[in-house]
Short mmCIF file of N, CA and C in Angstrom, two decimals:
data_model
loop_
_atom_site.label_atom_id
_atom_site.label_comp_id
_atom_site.label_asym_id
_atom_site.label_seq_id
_atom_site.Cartn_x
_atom_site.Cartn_y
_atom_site.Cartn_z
N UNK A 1 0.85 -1.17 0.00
CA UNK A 1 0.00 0.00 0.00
C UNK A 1 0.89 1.24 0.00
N UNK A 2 0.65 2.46 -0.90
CA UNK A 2 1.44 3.65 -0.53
C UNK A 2 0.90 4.50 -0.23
N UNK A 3 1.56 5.77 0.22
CA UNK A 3 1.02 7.13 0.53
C UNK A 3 0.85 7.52 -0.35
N UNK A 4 0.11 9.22 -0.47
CA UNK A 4 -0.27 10.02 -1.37
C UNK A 4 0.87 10.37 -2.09
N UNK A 5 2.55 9.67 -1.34
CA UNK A 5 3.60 10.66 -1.35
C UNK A 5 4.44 9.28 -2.19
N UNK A 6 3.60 8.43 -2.46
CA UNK A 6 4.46 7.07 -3.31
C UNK A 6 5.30 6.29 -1.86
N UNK A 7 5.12 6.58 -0.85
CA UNK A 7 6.29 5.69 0.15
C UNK A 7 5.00 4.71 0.25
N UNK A 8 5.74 3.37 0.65
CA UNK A 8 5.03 2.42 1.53
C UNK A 8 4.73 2.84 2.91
N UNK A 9 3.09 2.06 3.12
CA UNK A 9 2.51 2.33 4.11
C UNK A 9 2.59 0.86 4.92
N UNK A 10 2.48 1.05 6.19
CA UNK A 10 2.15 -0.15 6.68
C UNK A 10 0.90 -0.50 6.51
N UNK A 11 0.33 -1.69 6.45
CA UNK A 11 -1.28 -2.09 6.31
C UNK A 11 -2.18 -1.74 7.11
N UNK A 12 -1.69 -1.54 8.52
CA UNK A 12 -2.69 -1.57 9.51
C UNK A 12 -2.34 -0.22 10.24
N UNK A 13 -1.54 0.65 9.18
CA UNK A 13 -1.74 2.39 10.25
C UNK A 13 -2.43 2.67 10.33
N UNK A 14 -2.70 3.51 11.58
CA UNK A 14 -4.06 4.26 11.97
C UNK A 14 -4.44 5.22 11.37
N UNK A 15 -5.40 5.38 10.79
CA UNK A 15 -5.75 6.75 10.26
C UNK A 15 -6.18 7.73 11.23
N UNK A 16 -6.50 9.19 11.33
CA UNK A 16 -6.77 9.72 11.94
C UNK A 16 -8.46 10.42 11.43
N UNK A 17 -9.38 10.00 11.73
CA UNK A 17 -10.59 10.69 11.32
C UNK A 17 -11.73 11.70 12.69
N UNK A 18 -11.67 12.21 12.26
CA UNK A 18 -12.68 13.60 13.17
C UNK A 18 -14.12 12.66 12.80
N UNK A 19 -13.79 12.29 13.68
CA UNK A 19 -16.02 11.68 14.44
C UNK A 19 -16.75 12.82 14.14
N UNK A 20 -16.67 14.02 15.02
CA UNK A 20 -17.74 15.11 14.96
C UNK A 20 -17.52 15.87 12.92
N UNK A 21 -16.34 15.24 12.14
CA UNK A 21 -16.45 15.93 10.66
C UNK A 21 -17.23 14.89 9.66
N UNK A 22 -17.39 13.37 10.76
CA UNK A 22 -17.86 12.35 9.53
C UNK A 22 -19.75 13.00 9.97
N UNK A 23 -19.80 13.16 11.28
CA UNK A 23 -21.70 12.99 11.75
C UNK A 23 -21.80 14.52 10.74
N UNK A 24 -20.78 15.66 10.74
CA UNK A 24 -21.59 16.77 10.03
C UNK A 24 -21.85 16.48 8.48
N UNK A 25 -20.66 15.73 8.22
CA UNK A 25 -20.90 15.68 6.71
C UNK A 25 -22.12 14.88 6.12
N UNK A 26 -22.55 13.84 7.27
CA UNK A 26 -23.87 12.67 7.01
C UNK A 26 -24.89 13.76 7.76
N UNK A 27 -24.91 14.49 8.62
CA UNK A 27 -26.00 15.64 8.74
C UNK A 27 -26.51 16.28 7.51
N UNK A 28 -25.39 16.85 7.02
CA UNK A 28 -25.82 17.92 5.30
C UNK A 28 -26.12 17.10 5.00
N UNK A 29 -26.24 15.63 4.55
CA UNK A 29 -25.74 15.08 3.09
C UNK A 29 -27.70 14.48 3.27
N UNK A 30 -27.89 14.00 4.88
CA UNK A 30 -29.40 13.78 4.91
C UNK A 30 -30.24 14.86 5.14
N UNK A 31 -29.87 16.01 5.44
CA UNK A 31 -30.62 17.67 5.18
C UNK A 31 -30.93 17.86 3.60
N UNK A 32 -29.88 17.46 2.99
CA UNK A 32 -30.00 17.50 1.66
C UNK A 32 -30.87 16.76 0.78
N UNK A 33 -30.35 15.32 1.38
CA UNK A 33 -32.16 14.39 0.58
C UNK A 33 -33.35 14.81 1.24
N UNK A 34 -33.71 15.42 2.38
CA UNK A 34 -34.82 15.75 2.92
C UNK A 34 -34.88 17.25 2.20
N UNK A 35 -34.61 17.44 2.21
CA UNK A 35 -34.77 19.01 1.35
C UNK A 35 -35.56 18.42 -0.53
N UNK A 36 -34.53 17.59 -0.55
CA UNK A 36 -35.10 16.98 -2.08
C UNK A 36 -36.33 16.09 -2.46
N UNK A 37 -36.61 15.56 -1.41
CA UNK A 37 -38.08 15.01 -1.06
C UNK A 37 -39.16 15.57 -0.80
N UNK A 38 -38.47 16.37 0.08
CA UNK A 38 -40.24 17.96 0.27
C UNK A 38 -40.09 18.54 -1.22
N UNK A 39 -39.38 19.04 -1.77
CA UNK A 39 -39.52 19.52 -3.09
C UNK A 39 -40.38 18.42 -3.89
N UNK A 40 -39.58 17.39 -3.96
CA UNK A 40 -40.53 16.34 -5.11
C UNK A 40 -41.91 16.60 -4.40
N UNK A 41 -42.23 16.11 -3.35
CA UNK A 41 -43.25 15.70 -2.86
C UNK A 41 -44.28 16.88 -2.78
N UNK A 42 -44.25 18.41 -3.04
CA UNK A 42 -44.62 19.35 -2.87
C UNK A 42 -44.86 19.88 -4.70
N UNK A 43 -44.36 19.04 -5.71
CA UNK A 43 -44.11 19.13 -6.96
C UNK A 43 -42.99 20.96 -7.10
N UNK A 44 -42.45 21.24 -6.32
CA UNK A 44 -41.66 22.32 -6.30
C UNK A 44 -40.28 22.56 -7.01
N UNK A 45 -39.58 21.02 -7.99
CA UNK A 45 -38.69 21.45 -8.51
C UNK A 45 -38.87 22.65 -9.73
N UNK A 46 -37.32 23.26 -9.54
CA UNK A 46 -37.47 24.29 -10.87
C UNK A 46 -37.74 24.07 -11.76
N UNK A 47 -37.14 22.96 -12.07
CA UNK A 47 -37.23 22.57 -14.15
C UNK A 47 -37.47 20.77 -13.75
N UNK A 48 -38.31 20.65 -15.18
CA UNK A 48 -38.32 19.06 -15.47
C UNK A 48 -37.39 18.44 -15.44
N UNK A 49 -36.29 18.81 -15.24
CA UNK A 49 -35.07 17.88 -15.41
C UNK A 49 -34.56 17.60 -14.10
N UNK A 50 -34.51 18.89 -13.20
CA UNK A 50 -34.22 18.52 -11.80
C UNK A 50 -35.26 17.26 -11.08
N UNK A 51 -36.70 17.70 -11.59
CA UNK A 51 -37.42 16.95 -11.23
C UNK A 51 -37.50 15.65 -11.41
N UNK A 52 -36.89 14.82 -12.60
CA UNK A 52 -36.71 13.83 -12.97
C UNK A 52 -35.04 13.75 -12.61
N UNK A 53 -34.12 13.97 -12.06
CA UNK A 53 -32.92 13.88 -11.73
C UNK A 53 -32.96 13.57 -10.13
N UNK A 54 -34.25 14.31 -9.50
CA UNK A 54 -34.22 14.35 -7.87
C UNK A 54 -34.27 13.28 -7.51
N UNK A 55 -34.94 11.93 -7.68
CA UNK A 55 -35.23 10.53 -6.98
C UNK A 55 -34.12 10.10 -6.98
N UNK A 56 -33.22 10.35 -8.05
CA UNK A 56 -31.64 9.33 -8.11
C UNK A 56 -30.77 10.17 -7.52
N UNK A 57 -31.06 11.07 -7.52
CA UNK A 57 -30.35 12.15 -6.45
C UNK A 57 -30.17 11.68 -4.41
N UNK A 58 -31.72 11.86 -4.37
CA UNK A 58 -32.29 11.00 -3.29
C UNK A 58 -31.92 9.69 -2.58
N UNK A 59 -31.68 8.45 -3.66
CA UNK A 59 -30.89 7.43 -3.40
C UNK A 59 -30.02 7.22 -3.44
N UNK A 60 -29.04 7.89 -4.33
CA UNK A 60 -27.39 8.46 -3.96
C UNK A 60 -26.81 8.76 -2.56
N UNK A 61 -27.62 9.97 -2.41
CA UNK A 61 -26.92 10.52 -1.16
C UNK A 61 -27.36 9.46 -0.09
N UNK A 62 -28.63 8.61 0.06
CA UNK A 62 -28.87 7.90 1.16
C UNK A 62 -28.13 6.49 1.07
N UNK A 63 -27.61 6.07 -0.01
CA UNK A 63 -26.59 5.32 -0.25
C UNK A 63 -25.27 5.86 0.26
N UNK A 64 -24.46 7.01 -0.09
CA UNK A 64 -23.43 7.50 0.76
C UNK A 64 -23.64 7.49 1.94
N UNK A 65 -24.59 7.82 2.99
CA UNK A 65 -24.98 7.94 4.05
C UNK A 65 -24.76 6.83 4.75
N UNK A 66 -25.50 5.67 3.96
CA UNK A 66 -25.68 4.24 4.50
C UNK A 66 -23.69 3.59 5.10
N UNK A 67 -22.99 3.86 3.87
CA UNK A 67 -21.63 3.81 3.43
C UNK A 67 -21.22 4.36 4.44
N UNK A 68 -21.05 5.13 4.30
CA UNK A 68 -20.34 6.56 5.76
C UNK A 68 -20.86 5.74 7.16
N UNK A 69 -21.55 5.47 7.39
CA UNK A 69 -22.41 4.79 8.83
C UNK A 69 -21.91 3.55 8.64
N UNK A 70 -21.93 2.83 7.64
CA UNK A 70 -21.47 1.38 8.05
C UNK A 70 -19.67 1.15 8.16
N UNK A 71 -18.77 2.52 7.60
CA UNK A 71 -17.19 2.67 7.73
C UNK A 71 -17.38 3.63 9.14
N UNK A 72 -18.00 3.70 10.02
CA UNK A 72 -17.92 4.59 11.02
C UNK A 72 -18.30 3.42 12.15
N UNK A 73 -18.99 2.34 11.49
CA UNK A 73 -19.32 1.44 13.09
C UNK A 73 -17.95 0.69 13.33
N UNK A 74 -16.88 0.53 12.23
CA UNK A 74 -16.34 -0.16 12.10
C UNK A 74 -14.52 0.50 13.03
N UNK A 75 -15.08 1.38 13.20
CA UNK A 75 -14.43 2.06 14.03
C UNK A 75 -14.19 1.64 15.57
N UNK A 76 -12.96 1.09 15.94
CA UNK A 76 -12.87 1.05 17.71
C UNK A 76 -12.10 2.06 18.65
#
């Protein structure tokens, strides 16, 4: 495995990740599909295209979400 920097890494270094930067980023990211759901659901997108773009939009981000939560339990 290497660094960003081409050296070898050991396999099992620790990374360093901010807990309180992974919950904000899965905060926006489900503010964001909820924001995109009252729109659909309110028929409020701008254009036909957003509107037909929003559902896969929707399951994207709650797919990242899912992702992000299941590399965060895995955490000791």
């Amino acid at each position: 495995m290497k660094d960003e920097d081409d050296t070898l890494a050991h396999p099992h270094e620790e990374k360093v990740v901010s807990l309180n930067l992974e919950l904000a980023n899965l905060e926006h990211a489900l503010r964001g599909a909820q924001l995109l759901a009252e729109l659909l659901a309110n028929n409020d997108m701008p254009t036909a295209d957003a509107d037909r773009q929003a559902p896969r939009s929707v399951v994207a981000i709650l797919a990242l979400a899912d992702a992000r939560l299941q590399q965060l339990r895995q955490v000791s």
